[in-house]
Structure formats: C-alpha cells, structure tokens
CSV table of C-alpha atoms and ligand atoms in Angstrom, one decimal:
chain,number,residue,atom,x,y,z
I,1,MET,CA,0.0,0.0,0.0
I,2,ALA,CA,1.3,3.5,-0.8
I,3,LYS,CA,2.5,5.5,2.1
I,4,ILE,CA,3.0,9.1,1.2
I,5,TYR,CA,2.7,11.9,3.7
I,6,ASN,CA,1.0,15.2,2.9
I,7,SER,CA,3.5,17.4,4.9
I,8,ILE,CA,6.5,17.2,7.2
I,9,THR,CA,4.0,18.2,10.0
I,10,GLU,CA,2.8,14.6,9.9
I,11,LEU,CA,6.3,13.4,10.8
I,12,VAL,CA,6.7,15.0,14.2
I,13,GLY,CA,7.2,12.8,17.3
I,14,HIS,CA,7.4,9.0,17.8
I,15,THR,CA,11.1,9.4,18.1
I,16,PRO,CA,13.1,6.2,19.0
I,17,LEU,CA,14.4,5.1,22.3
I,18,VAL,CA,17.9,3.5,21.9
I,19,GLU,CA,19.8,1.7,24.7
I,20,PHE,CA,23.5,2.7,24.7
I,21,LYS,CA,24.6,-0.9,25.3
I,22,ARG,CA,28.2,-0.6,24.1
I,23,LEU,CA,28.6,2.5,26.2
I,24,GLU,CA,27.2,0.6,29.2
I,25,GLU,CA,29.6,-2.2,28.7
I,26,ALA,CA,32.7,0.1,28.1
I,27,LEU,CA,32.0,2.1,31.3
I,28,GLY,CA,30.8,-0.8,33.4
I,29,LEU,CA,27.5,0.9,34.1
I,30,LYS,CA,25.1,-0.6,36.6
I,31,GLY,CA,22.0,1.2,35.3
I,32,ARG,CA,20.7,1.1,31.8
I,33,ILE,CA,21.0,4.2,29.7
I,34,ILE,CA,18.2,4.8,27.1
I,35,GLY,CA,18.5,7.9,24.9
I,36,LYS,CA,15.4,9.4,23.3
I,37,LEU,CA,16.7,10.6,20.0
I,38,GLU,CA,14.8,13.8,19.3
I,39,TYR,CA,16.9,14.6,16.3
I,40,PHE,CA,14.6,12.1,14.4
I,41,ASN,CA,12.0,14.9,14.3
I,42,PRO,CA,11.7,16.4,10.8
I,43,ALA,CA,13.3,19.8,11.6
I,44,GLY,CA,15.9,18.1,13.9
I,45,SER,CA,14.9,18.7,17.5
I,46,HIS,CA,12.4,18.2,20.3
I,47,LYS,CA,11.3,21.8,19.5
I,48,ASP,CA,9.4,20.5,16.5
I,49,ARG,CA,6.8,19.2,18.9
I,50,ILE,CA,6.1,22.5,20.6
I,51,ALA,CA,6.3,24.5,17.4
I,52,LEU,CA,3.6,22.3,15.8
I,53,GLU,CA,1.4,22.2,19.0
I,54,ILE,CA,1.6,25.9,19.5
I,55,ILE,CA,0.6,26.6,15.9
I,56,GLU,CA,-2.2,24.0,15.7
I,57,ALA,CA,-3.7,24.8,19.1
I,58,ALA,CA,-3.9,28.4,18.1
I,59,GLU,CA,-5.5,27.4,14.8
I,60,GLN,CA,-8.1,25.3,16.6
I,61,ARG,CA,-8.9,28.3,18.8
I,62,GLY,CA,-9.4,30.3,15.7
I,63,GLU,CA,-6.7,32.7,16.6
I,64,ILE,CA,-4.5,32.3,13.5
I,65,SER,CA,-4.6,31.3,9.9
I,66,PRO,CA,-1.9,31.2,7.1
I,67,ASP,CA,-3.7,33.8,5.0
I,68,LYS,CA,-3.8,36.4,7.8
I,69,THR,CA,-1.2,35.7,10.4
I,70,THR,CA,2.5,36.3,10.7
I,71,LEU,CA,4.2,34.2,13.5
I,72,VAL,CA,6.7,36.0,15.7
I,73,GLU,CA,9.3,34.7,18.1
I,74,PHE,CA,12.6,35.8,19.8
I,75,THR,CA,15.0,32.9,20.1
I,76,SER,CA,18.4,31.9,18.9
I,77,GLY,CA,17.8,28.2,19.1
I,78,ASN,CA,15.9,25.2,17.8
I,79,THR,CA,12.4,26.7,18.4
I,80,GLY,CA,13.2,29.3,15.7
I,81,ILE,CA,14.2,26.6,13.3
I,82,ALA,CA,11.2,24.4,14.1
I,83,LEU,CA,8.8,27.3,13.7
I,84,ALA,CA,10.4,28.4,10.5
I,85,ALA,CA,10.1,24.9,9.0
I,86,PHE,CA,6.4,24.4,10.0
I,87,ALA,CA,5.5,28.0,9.2
I,88,ALA,CA,6.8,27.2,5.7
I,89,ALA,CA,5.1,23.9,5.5
I,90,LYS,CA,1.8,25.4,6.5
I,91,GLY,CA,2.1,28.7,4.5
I,92,TYR,CA,2.6,31.2,7.4
I,93,LYS,CA,5.0,34.1,7.3
I,94,PHE,CA,7.5,33.9,10.2
I,95,ARG,CA,9.6,36.7,11.7
I,96,ILE,CA,12.3,35.9,14.2
I,97,GLY,CA,14.4,38.1,16.4
I,98,LEU,CA,17.9,36.8,16.8
I,99,GLN,CA,20.6,37.6,19.4
I,100,PRO,CA,24.0,38.3,17.9
I,101,GLY,CA,26.5,35.4,18.0
I,102,VAL,CA,24.1,32.8,16.7
I,103,SER,CA,25.9,29.9,15.0
I,104,VAL,CA,26.3,30.0,11.2
I,105,GLU,CA,24.4,26.6,10.9
I,106,ARG,CA,21.3,28.1,12.5
I,107,LEU,CA,21.4,31.2,10.4
I,108,LYS,CA,21.6,29.2,7.3
I,109,LEU,CA,18.8,26.9,8.3
I,110,LEU,CA,16.5,29.9,9.1
I,111,GLU,CA,17.4,31.3,5.7
I,112,ALA,CA,16.6,28.0,4.0
I,113,TYR,CA,13.2,27.9,5.6
I,114,ASN,CA,12.5,31.5,4.4
I,115,ALA,CA,12.2,33.1,7.8
I,116,GLU,CA,12.5,36.9,8.1
I,117,ILE,CA,15.2,37.8,10.5
I,118,ILE,CA,14.6,40.8,12.7
I,119,PRO,CA,17.7,42.6,13.9
I,120,VAL,CA,17.4,43.3,17.7
I,121,ALA,CA,18.0,46.9,18.7
I,122,PRO,CA,21.0,47.4,21.0
I,123,GLU,CA,18.8,48.9,23.8
I,124,ASP,CA,16.7,45.7,23.8
I,125,LEU,CA,19.8,43.5,23.8
I,126,ALA,CA,21.0,45.5,26.9
I,127,VAL,CA,17.8,44.7,28.7
I,128,VAL,CA,18.1,41.0,27.8
I,129,PHE,CA,21.7,40.9,29.0
I,130,GLU,CA,20.6,42.5,32.3
I,131,LYS,CA,17.4,40.7,33.0
I,132,GLY,CA,17.9,37.4,31.1
I,133,ILE,CA,14.9,35.5,29.9
I,134,ALA,CA,12.6,37.6,32.0
I,135,ALA,CA,13.0,40.3,29.3
I,136,PHE,CA,12.3,38.1,26.4
I,137,ASP,CA,8.5,38.5,26.3
I,138,GLN,CA,9.0,42.3,26.7
I,139,VAL,CA,11.2,42.3,23.5
I,140,ILE,CA,8.6,40.2,21.7
I,141,GLN,CA,5.9,42.7,22.4
I,142,LYS,CA,8.1,45.3,20.5
I,143,PHE,CA,8.3,42.9,17.6
I,144,LEU,CA,4.6,42.4,17.7
I,145,ALA,CA,4.0,46.1,17.6
I,146,GLN,CA,5.9,46.2,14.3
I,147,THR,CA,4.1,43.2,12.8
I,148,PRO,CA,0.5,43.6,11.4
I,149,ASN,CA,-1.6,40.5,12.4
I,150,GLY,CA,1.4,39.2,14.3
I,151,PHE,CA,1.0,36.2,16.7
I,152,ALA,CA,3.7,35.7,19.3
I,153,THR,CA,4.3,32.0,20.0
I,154,LEU,CA,5.9,32.8,23.4
I,155,GLN,CA,7.6,29.5,24.1
I,156,LEU,CA,8.7,30.6,27.6
I,157,SER,CA,5.2,31.0,28.9
I,158,ASN,CA,2.8,29.4,26.3
I,159,PRO,CA,1.2,26.4,28.0
I,160,ASP,CA,0.9,24.6,24.7
I,161,ASN,CA,4.7,24.0,25.0
I,162,ILE,CA,4.1,21.9,28.1
I,163,ALA,CA,1.1,20.3,26.5
I,164,ALA,CA,3.2,19.0,23.5
I,165,HIS,CA,5.4,17.0,25.8
I,166,TYR,CA,2.6,15.9,28.2
I,167,LYS,CA,0.5,14.7,25.3
I,168,HIS,CA,3.2,13.1,23.2
I,169,THR,CA,6.8,12.9,24.6
I,170,GLY,CA,5.8,11.5,28.0
I,171,PRO,CA,3.4,8.9,26.7
I,172,GLU,CA,6.0,7.8,24.1
I,173,ILE,CA,8.6,7.2,26.8
I,174,TRP,CA,6.0,5.4,28.9
I,175,GLU,CA,4.8,3.1,26.1
I,176,ASP,CA,8.2,2.4,24.6
I,177,THR,CA,9.7,1.3,27.9
I,178,ASP,CA,6.5,-0.7,28.8
I,179,GLY,CA,6.3,1.5,31.9
I,180,ALA,CA,9.7,0.4,33.1
I,181,VAL,CA,11.3,3.9,33.2
I,182,ASP,CA,12.8,4.6,36.7
I,183,ILE,CA,14.7,7.9,36.2
I,184,PHE,CA,14.1,10.7,33.6
I,185,VAL,CA,16.9,13.1,32.8
I,186,GLY,CA,16.5,16.4,30.9
I,187,GLY,CA,17.6,20.1,30.9
I,188,VAL,CA,15.7,23.3,31.2
I,189,GLY,CA,15.5,26.0,28.6
I,190,THR,CA,11.9,27.0,28.6
I,191,GLY,CA,11.1,24.1,31.0
I,192,GLY,CA,8.4,22.8,28.7
I,193,SER,CA,9.9,19.3,28.0
I,194,THR,CA,10.9,18.4,31.6
I,195,HIS,CA,7.6,19.8,32.9
I,196,GLY,CA,5.4,18.0,30.4
I,197,VAL,CA,7.3,14.6,30.4
I,198,SER,CA,7.8,14.4,34.1
I,199,LYS,CA,4.2,15.3,34.9
I,200,PHE,CA,2.9,12.6,32.6
I,201,LEU,CA,5.4,10.0,33.9
I,202,LYS,CA,4.8,10.8,37.6
I,203,GLU,CA,1.0,10.5,37.1
I,204,LYS,CA,1.6,7.0,35.7
I,205,LYS,CA,4.2,6.0,38.2
I,206,PRO,CA,4.9,8.4,41.2
I,207,SER,CA,8.3,6.7,41.9
I,208,VAL,CA,9.8,8.0,38.6
I,209,GLU,CA,12.6,10.3,39.6
I,210,THR,CA,13.2,13.4,37.4
I,211,ILE,CA,16.8,14.8,37.4
I,212,ILE,CA,17.4,18.3,35.9
I,213,THR,CA,20.7,18.7,34.1
I,214,GLN,CA,22.3,22.1,34.8
I,215,PRO,CA,25.3,23.6,33.2
I,216,HIS,CA,28.0,24.1,35.8
I,217,PRO,CA,28.2,27.9,36.7
I,218,ASP,CA,32.0,27.8,36.3
I,219,SER,CA,31.7,26.5,32.8
I,220,ILE,CA,29.4,29.3,31.9
I,221,ALA,CA,31.5,31.9,33.6
I,222,ASN,CA,34.6,30.8,31.7
I,223,SER,CA,32.4,30.8,28.6
I,224,ALA,CA,33.6,27.4,27.2
I,225,VAL,CA,32.5,28.6,23.7
I,226,GLU,CA,33.7,32.1,22.8
I,227,GLY,CA,30.8,34.5,22.4
I,228,ALA,CA,28.2,32.1,23.8
I,229,SER,CA,26.4,33.6,26.8
I,230,ASP,CA,25.2,30.1,27.7
I,231,GLY,CA,28.7,28.7,27.8
I,232,GLY,CA,28.1,26.6,24.8
I,233,PHE,CA,25.5,24.3,26.4
I,234,HIS,CA,22.9,25.6,23.9
I,235,GLY,CA,19.4,25.8,25.1
I,236,ILE,CA,19.8,24.9,28.8
I,237,HIS,CA,20.7,27.0,31.8
I,238,PRO,CA,20.9,26.6,35.6
I,239,VAL,CA,17.7,27.3,37.4
I,240,HIS,CA,18.5,26.2,40.9
I,241,ASP,CA,21.4,26.4,43.4
I,242,ALA,CA,22.0,26.3,47.1
I,243,ASN,CA,20.0,29.5,47.5
I,244,GLY,CA,17.0,28.1,45.6
I,245,PHE,CA,15.5,29.1,42.2
I,246,ASN,CA,17.0,32.0,40.3
I,247,ALA,CA,15.8,34.7,37.9
I,248,MET,CA,16.4,32.4,35.0
I,249,THR,CA,13.5,30.2,35.9
I,250,PRO,CA,11.0,30.4,33.1
I,251,ASP,CA,7.2,30.3,33.5
I,252,ASN,CA,6.9,26.9,31.8
I,253,PHE,CA,9.3,25.2,34.3
I,254,SER,CA,7.7,23.5,37.2
I,255,PRO,CA,9.6,22.7,40.5
I,256,ASP,CA,6.7,20.3,41.3
I,257,TYR,CA,8.0,17.8,38.8
I,258,SER,CA,11.7,18.1,39.4
I,259,ASP,CA,13.4,15.9,42.1
I,260,ARG,CA,17.0,16.8,41.8
I,261,PHE,CA,19.4,19.3,40.0
I,262,GLU,CA,22.8,18.1,38.8
I,263,ASP,CA,25.5,20.4,37.7
I,264,ILE,CA,27.6,19.3,34.7
I,265,THR,CA,30.8,20.9,33.4
I,266,TYR,CA,31.4,21.6,29.7
I,267,ALA,CA,34.4,19.1,29.8
I,268,GLU,CA,32.0,16.4,31.1
I,269,THR,CA,29.6,17.3,28.3
I,270,LEU,CA,32.2,17.1,25.6
I,271,LYS,CA,33.4,13.8,27.0
I,272,ALA,CA,29.9,12.3,26.9
I,273,ILE,CA,29.4,13.6,23.3
I,274,HIS,CA,32.7,11.9,22.4
I,275,LEU,CA,31.7,8.6,24.1
I,276,ALA,CA,28.3,8.5,22.4
I,277,GLY,CA,30.0,9.1,19.0
I,278,LYS,CA,32.7,6.5,19.7
I,279,TYR,CA,30.6,3.7,21.1
I,280,GLU,CA,27.2,4.3,19.7
I,281,GLY,CA,27.5,6.1,16.4
I,282,VAL,CA,25.3,8.8,17.8
I,283,PHE,CA,26.5,12.4,17.5
I,284,LEU,CA,24.9,14.6,20.1
I,285,GLY,CA,24.3,18.3,20.5
I,286,ALA,CA,25.6,20.0,23.7
I,287,SER,CA,22.5,19.9,25.8
I,288,ALA,CA,22.1,16.2,24.9
I,289,GLY,CA,25.7,15.6,25.9
I,290,ALA,CA,25.1,17.3,29.2
I,291,SER,CA,22.1,15.1,30.0
I,292,LEU,CA,23.9,12.0,28.9
I,293,ALA,CA,26.7,12.9,31.3
I,294,VAL,CA,24.2,13.1,34.1
I,295,ALA,CA,22.7,9.8,33.0
I,296,ILE,CA,26.1,8.1,33.0
I,297,LYS,CA,26.8,9.4,36.5
I,298,GLU,CA,23.6,7.9,37.7
I,299,ALA,CA,24.2,4.6,35.9
I,300,LEU,CA,27.5,4.3,37.7
I,301,LYS,CA,25.9,4.2,41.1
I,302,ALA,CA,25.5,0.7,42.7
I,303,GLU,CA,22.0,1.7,44.0
I,304,ASN,CA,20.9,2.2,40.4
I,305,GLU,CA,21.7,-1.4,39.3
I,306,GLY,CA,19.3,-2.5,36.6
I,307,LYS,CA,17.4,0.8,36.6
I,308,VAL,CA,16.0,2.2,33.4
I,309,ILE,CA,17.4,5.7,33.0
I,310,VAL,CA,15.8,7.7,30.1
I,311,ALA,CA,17.7,10.8,28.9
I,312,LEU,CA,15.9,13.2,26.6
I,313,LEU,CA,18.5,14.1,23.9
I,314,PRO,CA,17.2,17.2,22.2
I,315,ASP,CA,19.3,17.5,19.0
I,316,ASN,CA,22.4,16.3,17.3
I,317,GLY,CA,25.9,17.6,16.8
I,318,GLU,CA,25.5,18.5,13.1
I,319,ARG,CA,23.7,21.6,14.2
I,320,TYR,CA,26.9,22.8,15.8
I,321,LEU,CA,29.7,21.7,13.4
I,322,SER,CA,31.3,25.1,13.6
I,323,GLU,CA,31.9,24.5,17.3
I,324,ASP,CA,33.8,21.3,16.9
I,325,LEU,CA,31.7,19.4,19.5
I,326,GLN,CA,33.0,16.2,17.8
I,327,ARG,CA,36.6,16.8,18.3
I,328,VAL,CA,38.3,13.7,19.8
I,329,ARG,CA,39.4,14.9,23.2
I,330,HIS,CA,41.8,12.3,24.5
I,331,ASP,CA,43.0,15.0,26.9
I,332,LEU,CA,39.4,15.3,28.2
I,333,GLU,CA,38.9,11.6,28.3
I,334,ASP,CA,41.8,11.5,30.7
I,335,ALA,CA,41.0,14.7,32.6
I,336,VAL,CA,37.4,13.9,33.3
I,337,THR,CA,37.5,11.3,36.0
I,338,THR,CA,33.9,11.5,37.0
I,339,PHE,CA,33.0,8.8,34.5
R,1,PLP,C1,19.2,22.1,22.2
R,1,PLP,C2,18.3,22.3,23.3
R,1,PLP,N1,18.3,21.6,24.4
R,1,PLP,C3,17.5,21.8,25.4
R,1,PLP,C4,16.5,22.8,25.4
R,1,PLP,C5,15.6,22.9,26.6
R,1,PLP,O1,14.3,22.4,26.4
R,1,PLP,P1,13.0,23.1,27.0
R,1,PLP,O2,12.8,24.4,26.4
R,1,PLP,O3,11.9,22.1,26.7
R,1,PLP,O4,13.3,23.3,28.5
R,1,PLP,C6,16.4,23.6,24.3
R,1,PLP,C7,15.5,24.7,24.2
R,1,PLP,O5,15.4,25.6,24.8
R,1,PLP,C8,17.3,23.3,23.2
R,1,PLP,O6,17.2,24.1,22.1
C-alpha cells in the first residue's frame, strides 16, 4: 500500500528510544541508559513538537490562519528553526528576532526555511543581558507592535509548549519502555519538556525520579565557547542552586515535577558527546551531551543497578559543526575522572 505523507508536519514525534549498550559495557555501568533521540524529528529537535502544538492549538482556537497571520518569536535556538520549518510547511510568514553570535548553521537553516530575521535593537539587547529570559517576552511585544496581524508563539510562557510534551513525549517514553522507566533526565531552557514529560510519567508511576541537568556555573562563567552567553550548552541553563530558584527560571518550568538538580561541566559534556560518538555512532548536541553525562553518573551508582534511565536528547551535533563538539578529546577523556 502506498505510504505518502502530505506534509512534514505529519512526521513530528514518535522518536526512537535507543539503549546505549556498548557505552554501558565500556564504562561498566550498573544502570541502563536509554536515549530518546529527538533529532529524528523532521526539523531536527524536540522543539518540532512544541512549534507544531503551539501553531495547531492556536489554529483550533481560531486565533491564527496562514492567509492572515505572521508568526513572531525571539530565540536563537531550535524553536526558531522548528517554527520556520512548520510556518513554511503550513504557509505562514514567520519573523524571528535573533541575538548576535548565533551559529552559522542556525542562520543558514533559518534562511533556507525563508524566515524573516529581525535585527534586535542594541537597547533591547542590553535589557536581555541585564534581566535574562525575564526580558524576552518584553522584547517580543516590541516585535509584535511592528508586525501587522502578528501572533507571538511565546515559548517561555505558552502552556501549549508543556502540552506538547505531556500529550506526546511523556506517553511515548511510557509506552516504549512498557512502563519500566525509573529515572528521567532532561535540561531546562523553557522548562516545557521536563515539565510535560515528568508530569505525565509521575502521574503514571509516582516513583519515577526526574533529574534536571544544569550547566555548571564555572563552565558558563569561563564561557567554554567564545561569544556564547550560555557557555556553549545551547538551550539549557541553571535554574536552581543552594539559594533556591533563580531569575532564569521560566514560567513553563515547574519545580513540582523536578526531584534533583545536577551540575555538569562543559568538559564532562564534551566527553559524553565523544563517548556517544565513539561507542554508539550517535553524534549529540551540547545539551544532549550534558544530559547523557548526568545519566552516566547515575548509571555508575550501585543503587541504580538494573534501573532504566531515560535521557531526553534534544538534538544532534551536526547543528553545531562550527563549534567542533565532535573533536576527539583524549585529553578530556583522561582529565574527566567523574565517569
Ligand atoms: C538544544 C536544546 N536543548 C534543550 C533545550 C531545553 O528544552 P526546554 O525548552 O523544553 O526546556 C532547548 C530549548 O530551549 C534546546 O534548544
């Protein structure tokens, strides 16, 4: 029977779970590491899920339509790429505000999907640097004012972001592990993925433990990747320390569904990326590498013998080729003694 899809929008989700068996063996891990490979989404990341959900939920509410609406967002990451791809596939115009320093791969992808790039005024950038993500929605309001029939997708606060993961990513993990998942690991950018997945899993099985991967503050302070305000972790940032939650905690994040916060250095992240490439033929992006590093540390613990540890791996390393995430770091392999 013929199997022809009508649009790439039909290809979002149902990403595979893969057990990293050779890595488990090489490192002598006690727990089982299962990666959810979100780069199998058509525009290459877990953000495809939220871009589609946000657009289609607004369509269903009658708020937007391709003949009238221009979609607007302010992001330098995967959400912009996903929105650009699905805006194109559905016939919407899309305007995106970008912070300077965005990688050449992302710029080229946005161009390929015909997105209109909005230069961000220096005074707006100053506010963003001062206030962090708290200022994002404020800047978006300025873009909206310049966009007739604009609709802001507002990934930091839009509940449809959480809904995408609660309705799909969480149930996929549950079904594909036959309910055997014990530990879920993910990082926080908007908070949508860890919130939605963890809420679903904990409703099914309250004992599921959710660990939030956080970039180590020292790695960010030393800016592991030149010019990257996030230290090169791409899309994730620390939300919690000994003093509690910080100003970088987005609206879509929920402390109710987070059990623990684990800091990971950039060196540990690169080492995890290297090991996944070397033993599994899987080339991870930086935030995925950070979550894999946390998963490895958990899997080394005797108390986690036989446990099923699922790490959400948001995207792959091809999106960051200009940053050389793939470089073989024998020096790091030796220097990182945590796993
Ligand atoms: C590569 C990458 N990893 C992780 C995240 C964090 O995901 P979330 O926004 O669901 O918290 C993002 C997005 O911000 C991302 O682009």
